[in-house]
Short mmCIF file of C-alpha atoms and ligand atoms in Angstrom, two decimals:
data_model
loop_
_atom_site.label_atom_id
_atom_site.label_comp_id
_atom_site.label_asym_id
_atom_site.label_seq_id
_atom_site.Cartn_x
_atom_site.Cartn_y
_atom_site.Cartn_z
CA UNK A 1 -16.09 -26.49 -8.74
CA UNK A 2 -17.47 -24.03 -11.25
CA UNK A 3 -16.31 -24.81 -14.61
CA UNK A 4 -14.32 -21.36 -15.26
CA UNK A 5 -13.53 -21.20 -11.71
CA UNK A 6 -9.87 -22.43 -11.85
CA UNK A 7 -9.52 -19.13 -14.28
CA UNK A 8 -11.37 -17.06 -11.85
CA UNK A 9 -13.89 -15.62 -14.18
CA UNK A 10 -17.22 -16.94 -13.47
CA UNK A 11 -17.02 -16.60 -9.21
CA UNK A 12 -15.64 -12.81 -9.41
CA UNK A 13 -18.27 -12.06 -12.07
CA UNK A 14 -21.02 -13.32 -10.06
CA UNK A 15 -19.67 -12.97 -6.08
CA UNK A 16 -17.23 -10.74 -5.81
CA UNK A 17 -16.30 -13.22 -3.08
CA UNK A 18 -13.34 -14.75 -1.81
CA UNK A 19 -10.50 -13.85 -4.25
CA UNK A 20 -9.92 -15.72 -7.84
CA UNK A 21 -6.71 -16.51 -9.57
CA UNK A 22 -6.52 -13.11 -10.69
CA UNK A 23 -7.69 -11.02 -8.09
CA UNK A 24 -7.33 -10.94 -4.36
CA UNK A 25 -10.62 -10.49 -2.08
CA UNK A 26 -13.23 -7.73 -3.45
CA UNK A 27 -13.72 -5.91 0.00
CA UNK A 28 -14.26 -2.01 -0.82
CA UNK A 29 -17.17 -0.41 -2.33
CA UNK A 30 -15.05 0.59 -5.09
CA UNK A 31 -13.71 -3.31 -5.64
CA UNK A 32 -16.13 -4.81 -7.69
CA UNK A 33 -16.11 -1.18 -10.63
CA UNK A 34 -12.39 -1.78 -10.73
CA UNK A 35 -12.92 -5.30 -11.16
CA UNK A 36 -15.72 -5.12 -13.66
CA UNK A 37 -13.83 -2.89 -15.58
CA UNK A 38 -10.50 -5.43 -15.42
CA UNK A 39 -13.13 -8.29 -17.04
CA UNK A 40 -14.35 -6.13 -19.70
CA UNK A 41 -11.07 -5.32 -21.01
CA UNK A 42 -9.53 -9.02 -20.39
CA UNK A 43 -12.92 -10.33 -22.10
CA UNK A 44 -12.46 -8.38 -24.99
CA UNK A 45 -8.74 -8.99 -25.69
CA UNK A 46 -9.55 -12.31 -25.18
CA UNK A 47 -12.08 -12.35 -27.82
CA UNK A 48 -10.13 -10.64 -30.34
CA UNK A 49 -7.35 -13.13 -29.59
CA UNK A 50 -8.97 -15.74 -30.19
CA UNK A 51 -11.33 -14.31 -33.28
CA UNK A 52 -7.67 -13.24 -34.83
CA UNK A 53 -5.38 -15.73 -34.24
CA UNK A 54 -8.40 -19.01 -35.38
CA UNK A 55 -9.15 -16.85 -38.56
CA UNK A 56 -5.60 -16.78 -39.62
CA UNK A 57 -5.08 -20.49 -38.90
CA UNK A 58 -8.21 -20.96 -40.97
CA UNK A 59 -6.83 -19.23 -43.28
CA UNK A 60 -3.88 -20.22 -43.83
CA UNK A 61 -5.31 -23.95 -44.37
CA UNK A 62 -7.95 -23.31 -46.44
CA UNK A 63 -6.09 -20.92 -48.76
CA UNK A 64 -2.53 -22.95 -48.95
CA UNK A 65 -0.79 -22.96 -51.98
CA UNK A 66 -1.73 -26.48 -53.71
CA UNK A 67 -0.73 -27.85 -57.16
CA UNK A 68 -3.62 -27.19 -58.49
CA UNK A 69 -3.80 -23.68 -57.94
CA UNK A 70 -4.96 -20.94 -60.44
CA UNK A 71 -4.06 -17.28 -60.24
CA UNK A 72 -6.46 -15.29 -59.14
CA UNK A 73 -6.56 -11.59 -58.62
CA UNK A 74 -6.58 -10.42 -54.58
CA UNK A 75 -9.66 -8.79 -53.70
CA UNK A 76 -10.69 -5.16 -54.69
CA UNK A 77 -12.12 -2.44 -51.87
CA UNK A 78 -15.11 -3.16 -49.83
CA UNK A 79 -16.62 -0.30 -47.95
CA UNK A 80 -19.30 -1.99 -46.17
CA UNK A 81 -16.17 -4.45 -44.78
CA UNK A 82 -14.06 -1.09 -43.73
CA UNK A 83 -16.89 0.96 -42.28
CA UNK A 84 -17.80 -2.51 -40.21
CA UNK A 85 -14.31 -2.92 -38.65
CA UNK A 86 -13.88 0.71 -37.42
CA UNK A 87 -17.45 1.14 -36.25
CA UNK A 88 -17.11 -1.83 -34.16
CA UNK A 89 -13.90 -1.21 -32.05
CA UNK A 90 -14.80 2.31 -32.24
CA UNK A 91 -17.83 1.46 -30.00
CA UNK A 92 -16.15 -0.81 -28.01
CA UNK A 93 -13.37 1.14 -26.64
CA UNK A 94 -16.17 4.21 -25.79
CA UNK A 95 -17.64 1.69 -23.62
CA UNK A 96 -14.16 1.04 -21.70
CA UNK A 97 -13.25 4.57 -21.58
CA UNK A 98 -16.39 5.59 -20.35
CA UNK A 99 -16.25 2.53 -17.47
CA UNK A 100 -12.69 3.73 -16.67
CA UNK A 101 -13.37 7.46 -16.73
CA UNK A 102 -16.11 7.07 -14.38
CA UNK A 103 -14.11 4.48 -12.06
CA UNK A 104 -11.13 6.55 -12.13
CA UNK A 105 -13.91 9.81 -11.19
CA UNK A 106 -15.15 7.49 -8.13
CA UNK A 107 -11.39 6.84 -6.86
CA UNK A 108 -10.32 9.99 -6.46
CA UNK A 109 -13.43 11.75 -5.20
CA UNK A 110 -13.97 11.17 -1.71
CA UNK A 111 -17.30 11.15 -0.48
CA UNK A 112 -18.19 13.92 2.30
CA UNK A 113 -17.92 13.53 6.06
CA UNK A 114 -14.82 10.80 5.91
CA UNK A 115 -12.94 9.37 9.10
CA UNK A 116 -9.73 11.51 8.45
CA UNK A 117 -6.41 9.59 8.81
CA UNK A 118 -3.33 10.83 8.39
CA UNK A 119 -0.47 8.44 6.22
CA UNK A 120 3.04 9.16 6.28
CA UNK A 121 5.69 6.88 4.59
CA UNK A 122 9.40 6.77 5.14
CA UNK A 123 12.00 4.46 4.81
CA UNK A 124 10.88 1.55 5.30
CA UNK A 125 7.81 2.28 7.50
CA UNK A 126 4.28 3.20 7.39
CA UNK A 127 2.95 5.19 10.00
CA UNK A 128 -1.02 6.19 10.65
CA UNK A 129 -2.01 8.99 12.97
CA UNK A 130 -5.30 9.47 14.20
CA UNK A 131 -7.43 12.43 14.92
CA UNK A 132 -6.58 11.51 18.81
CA UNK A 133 -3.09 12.10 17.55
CA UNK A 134 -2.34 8.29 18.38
CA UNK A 135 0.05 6.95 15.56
CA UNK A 136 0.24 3.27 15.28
CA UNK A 137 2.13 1.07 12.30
CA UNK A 138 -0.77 -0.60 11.28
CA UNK A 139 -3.73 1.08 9.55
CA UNK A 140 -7.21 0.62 11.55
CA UNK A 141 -10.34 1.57 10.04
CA UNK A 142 -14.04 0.60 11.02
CA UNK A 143 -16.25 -1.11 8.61
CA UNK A 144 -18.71 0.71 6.66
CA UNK A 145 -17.75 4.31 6.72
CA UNK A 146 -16.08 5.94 4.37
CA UNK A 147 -12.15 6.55 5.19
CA UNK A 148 -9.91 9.15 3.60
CA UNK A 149 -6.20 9.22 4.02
CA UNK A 150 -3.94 11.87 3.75
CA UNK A 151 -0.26 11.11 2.84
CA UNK A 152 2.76 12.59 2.72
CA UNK A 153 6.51 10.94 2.42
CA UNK A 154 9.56 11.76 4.85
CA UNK A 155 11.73 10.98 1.64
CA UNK A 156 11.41 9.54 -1.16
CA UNK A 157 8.33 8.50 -3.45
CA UNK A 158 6.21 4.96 -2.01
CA UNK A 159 2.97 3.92 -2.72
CA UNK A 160 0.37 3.08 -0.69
CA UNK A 161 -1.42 -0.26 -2.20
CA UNK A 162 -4.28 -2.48 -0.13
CA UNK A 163 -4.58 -5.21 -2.86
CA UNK A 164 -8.18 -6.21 -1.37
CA UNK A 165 -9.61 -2.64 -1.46
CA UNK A 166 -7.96 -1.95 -5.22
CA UNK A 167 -6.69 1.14 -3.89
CA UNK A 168 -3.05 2.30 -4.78
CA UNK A 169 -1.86 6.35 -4.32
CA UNK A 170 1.51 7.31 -4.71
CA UNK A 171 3.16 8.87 -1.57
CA UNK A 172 5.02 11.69 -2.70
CA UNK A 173 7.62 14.09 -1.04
CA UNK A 174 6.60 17.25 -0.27
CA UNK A 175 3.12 17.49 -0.93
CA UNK A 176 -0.15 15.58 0.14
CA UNK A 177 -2.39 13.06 -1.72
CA UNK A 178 -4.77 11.83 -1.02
CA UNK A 179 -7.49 8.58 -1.51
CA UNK A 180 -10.11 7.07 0.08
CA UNK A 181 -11.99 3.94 0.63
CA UNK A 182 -14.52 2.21 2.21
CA UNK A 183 -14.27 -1.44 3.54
CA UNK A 184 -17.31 -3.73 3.43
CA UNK A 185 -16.16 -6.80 5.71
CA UNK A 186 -14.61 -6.70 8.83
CA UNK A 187 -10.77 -8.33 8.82
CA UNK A 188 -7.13 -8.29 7.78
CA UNK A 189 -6.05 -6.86 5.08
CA UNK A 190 -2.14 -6.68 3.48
CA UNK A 191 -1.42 -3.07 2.85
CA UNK A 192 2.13 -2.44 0.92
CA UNK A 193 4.77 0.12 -0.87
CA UNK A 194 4.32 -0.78 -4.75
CA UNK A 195 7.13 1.75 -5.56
CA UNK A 196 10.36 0.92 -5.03
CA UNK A 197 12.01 2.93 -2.72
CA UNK A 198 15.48 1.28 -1.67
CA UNK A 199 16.81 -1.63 0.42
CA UNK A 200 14.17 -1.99 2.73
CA UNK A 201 11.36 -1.01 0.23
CA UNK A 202 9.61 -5.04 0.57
CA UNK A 203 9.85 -4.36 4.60
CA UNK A 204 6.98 -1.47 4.28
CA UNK A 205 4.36 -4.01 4.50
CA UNK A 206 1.62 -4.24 7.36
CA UNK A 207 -1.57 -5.00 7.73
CA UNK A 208 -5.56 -2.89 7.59
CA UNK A 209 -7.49 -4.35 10.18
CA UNK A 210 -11.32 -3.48 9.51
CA UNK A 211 -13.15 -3.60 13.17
CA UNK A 212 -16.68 -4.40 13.61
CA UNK A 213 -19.62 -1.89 13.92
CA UNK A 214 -18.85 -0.46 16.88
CA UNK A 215 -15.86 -1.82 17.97
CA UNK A 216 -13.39 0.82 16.32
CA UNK A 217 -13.51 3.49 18.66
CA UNK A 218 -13.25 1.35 21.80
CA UNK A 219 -9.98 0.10 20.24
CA UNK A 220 -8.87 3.53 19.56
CA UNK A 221 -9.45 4.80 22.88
CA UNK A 222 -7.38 1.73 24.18
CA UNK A 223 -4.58 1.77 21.99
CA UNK A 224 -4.14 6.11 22.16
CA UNK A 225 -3.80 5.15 26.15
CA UNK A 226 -0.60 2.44 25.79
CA UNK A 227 1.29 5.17 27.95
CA UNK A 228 -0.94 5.09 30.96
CA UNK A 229 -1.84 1.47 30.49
CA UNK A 230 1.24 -0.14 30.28
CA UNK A 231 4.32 -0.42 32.65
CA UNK A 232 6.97 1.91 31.26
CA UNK A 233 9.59 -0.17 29.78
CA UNK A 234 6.66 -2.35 27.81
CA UNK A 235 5.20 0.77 26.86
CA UNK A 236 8.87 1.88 25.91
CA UNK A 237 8.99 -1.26 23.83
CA UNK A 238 5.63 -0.33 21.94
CA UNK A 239 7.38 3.28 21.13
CA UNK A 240 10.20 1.94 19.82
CA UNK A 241 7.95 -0.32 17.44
CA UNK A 242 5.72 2.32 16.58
CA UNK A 243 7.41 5.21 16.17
CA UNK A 244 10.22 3.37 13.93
CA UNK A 245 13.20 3.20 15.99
CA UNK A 246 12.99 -0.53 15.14
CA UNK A 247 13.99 -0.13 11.38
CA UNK A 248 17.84 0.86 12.92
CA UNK A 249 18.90 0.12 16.53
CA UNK A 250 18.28 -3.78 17.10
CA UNK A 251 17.78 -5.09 20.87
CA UNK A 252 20.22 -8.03 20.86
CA UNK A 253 23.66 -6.49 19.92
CA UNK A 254 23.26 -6.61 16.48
CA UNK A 255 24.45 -3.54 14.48
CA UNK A 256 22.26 -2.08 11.76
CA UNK A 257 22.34 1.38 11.02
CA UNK A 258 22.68 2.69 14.59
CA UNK A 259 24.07 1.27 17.75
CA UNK A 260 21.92 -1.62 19.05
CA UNK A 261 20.22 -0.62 22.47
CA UNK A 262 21.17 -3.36 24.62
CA UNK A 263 23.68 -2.08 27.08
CA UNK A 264 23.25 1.09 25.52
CA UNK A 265 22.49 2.81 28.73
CA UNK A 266 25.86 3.50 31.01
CA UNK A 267 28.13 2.75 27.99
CA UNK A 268 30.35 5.42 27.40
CA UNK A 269 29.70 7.41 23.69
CA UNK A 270 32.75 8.77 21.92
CA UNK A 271 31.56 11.43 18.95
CA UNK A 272 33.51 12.54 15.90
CA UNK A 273 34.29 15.67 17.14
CA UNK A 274 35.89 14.19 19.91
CA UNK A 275 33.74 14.54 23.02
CA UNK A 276 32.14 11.66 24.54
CA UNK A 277 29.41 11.20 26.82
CA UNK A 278 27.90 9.05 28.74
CA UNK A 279 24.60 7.66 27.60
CA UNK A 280 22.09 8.66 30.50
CA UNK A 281 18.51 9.93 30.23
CA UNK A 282 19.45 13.41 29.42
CA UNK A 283 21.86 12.08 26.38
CA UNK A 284 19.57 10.01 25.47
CA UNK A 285 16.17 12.64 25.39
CA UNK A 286 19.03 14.98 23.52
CA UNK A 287 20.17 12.85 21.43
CA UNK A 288 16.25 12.23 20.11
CA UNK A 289 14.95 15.86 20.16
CA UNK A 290 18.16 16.71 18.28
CA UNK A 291 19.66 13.84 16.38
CA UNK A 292 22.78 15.57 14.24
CA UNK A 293 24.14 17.62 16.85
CA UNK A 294 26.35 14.83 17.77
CA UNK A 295 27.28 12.16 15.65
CA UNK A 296 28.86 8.64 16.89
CA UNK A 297 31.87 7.57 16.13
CA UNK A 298 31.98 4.68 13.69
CA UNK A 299 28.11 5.20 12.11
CA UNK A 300 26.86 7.25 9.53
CA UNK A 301 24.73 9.97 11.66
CA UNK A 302 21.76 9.47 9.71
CA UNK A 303 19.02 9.44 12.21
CA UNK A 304 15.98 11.55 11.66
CA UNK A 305 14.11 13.40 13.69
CA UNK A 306 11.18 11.78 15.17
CA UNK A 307 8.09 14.35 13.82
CA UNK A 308 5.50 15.07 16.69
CA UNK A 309 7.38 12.24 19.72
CA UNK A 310 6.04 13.57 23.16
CA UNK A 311 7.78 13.61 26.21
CA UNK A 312 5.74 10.88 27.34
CA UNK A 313 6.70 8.44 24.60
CA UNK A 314 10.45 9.44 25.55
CA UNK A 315 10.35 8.97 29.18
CA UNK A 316 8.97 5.04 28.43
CA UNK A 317 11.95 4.79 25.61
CA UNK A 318 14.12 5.83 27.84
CA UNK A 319 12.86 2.96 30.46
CA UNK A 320 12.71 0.58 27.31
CA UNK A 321 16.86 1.06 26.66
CA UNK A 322 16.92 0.89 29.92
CA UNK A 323 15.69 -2.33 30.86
CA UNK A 324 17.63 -3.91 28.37
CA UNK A 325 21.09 -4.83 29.73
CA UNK A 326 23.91 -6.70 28.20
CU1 CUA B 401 8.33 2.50 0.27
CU2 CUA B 401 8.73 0.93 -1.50
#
């Protein structure tokens, strides 16, 4: 073991390998500035720490009062002293401000011709749609090209964070931001909110998975065809993961926001304004395309509507609630 290593200082300086005790995995372009720019400013407080705090201990030792003390008048004005002290912090913080200004110029300009992916957070999910339109819950980016995503928020303010990538964006209501990034080793990444956004806010973490050269759009292509690949009620299953339904209706009787779906399908509905129904494929295909127009008695009617669900991805849900009896 290096000697610095246990404080992380000598591997990240040198590697940019592997993660240190203060900082996860460099594995963006963009990593090691960030990084570089951390080590400056914790070198230099560090410094000045200990420069400070050893000259006052000195100090206070050498210049205690003793018995045989004389008085002696403090020390006058010393320009050379003054203009010393300024000049010197002076240039130091123009050297961080210029390493931050130009990190913080390379984070938020993208470079040209980036793999487009579209982020939207809600509570408590990600979700990441594709330029095939494919929208999957965990984000899925090739190595070596340069991604950009595009975010927007269902609700309330998140924040998009991959620790290993140093990239963190708010996700704001009703307008887009963006960021970007470009991942230089193939793997698994955590991706999570870092703004606290209710109950459920430590649920909104998945995973990036960085594919291979070459091995992205194969996966893409697979993954966009679940419908036609799968037999309905798994590819139901799938929907209901992906597209969130998860977060509220549980599969084993469980109530957590909405009714569970087991036995869902052939139970009778009543609604609080009195009706009832019986939950078929038509109620249920309703009941998605238009989720307040009838609300069920005993739970808050606070379902969303599902943003861009085809009729595909209902006709497998529908096999999905289906399949799972009581
Ligand atoms: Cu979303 Cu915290």
């Amino acid at each position: 073991m290096q000697p610095l290593a246990f404080f992380g200082v000598a591997p990240t300086l040198l590697a940019q390998e592997g993660g240190t005790f203060w900082l996860p995995p460099a594995r963006s372009t963009i990593a090691p500035e960030v990084d570089n720019l951390f080590f400056l400013v914790l070198g230099v407080s560090v410094f000045f720490f200990a420069l400070i705090v050893g000259l006052m201990v000195f100090f206070v030792l050498r210049y205690r009062q003793r018995a045989t003390a004389v008085d002696r008048h403090a020390p006058t004005h010393n320009t050379a002293l003054e203009i010393t002290w300024t000049v010197i912090p002076v240039l130091i913080v123009i050297v961080i401000f210029y390493q931050g200004f130009t990190t913080y110029l390379d984070e938020r300009t993208p470079p040209r011709n980036a793999y487009d992916i579209r982020v939207t957070g809600r509570q408590w999910k990600w979700n990441f749609q594709y330029p095939n339109g494919f929208v999957a819950d965990e984000l899925h980016v090739p190595v070596d090209e340069t991604v950009r995503l595009t975010m927007a928020s269902d609700d309330v303010i998140h924040s998009l964070f991959i620790p290993a990538f140093r990239v963190k964006m708010d996700v704001v209501p009703g307008r887009y931001t963006t960021t970007w990034f470009r991942a230089v080793a193939p793997g698994e990444y955590e991706l999570l909110c870092a703004e606290f956004c209710g109950t459920g806010h430590s649920d909104m973490v998945t995973k990036v998975v960085v594919h291979k050269t070459g091995e992205f759009e194969p996966w893409l292509k697979q993954a966009g065809d679940f419908i036609k690949s799968l037999p309905p009620a798994q590819a139901g299953r799938k929907v209901y993961e992906l597209r969130g339904c998860k977060q509220c209706h549980s599969v084993d009787g469980s109530v957590v926001t909405g009714p569970s779906f087991k036995g869902l399908y052939g139970e009778t509905a009543r609604f609080t304004d009195g009706t009832s129904a019986v939950v078929d494929d038509n109620f249920i295909r309703e009941k998605i395309l238009d989720p307040q127009a009838k609300i069920r008695e005993g739970f808050p009617g606070v379902m969303p509507r599902i943003k861009g669900i085809t009729s595909q991805e209902i006709t497998v849900l529908i096999e999905f609630i289906k399949s799972l009896k009581k």
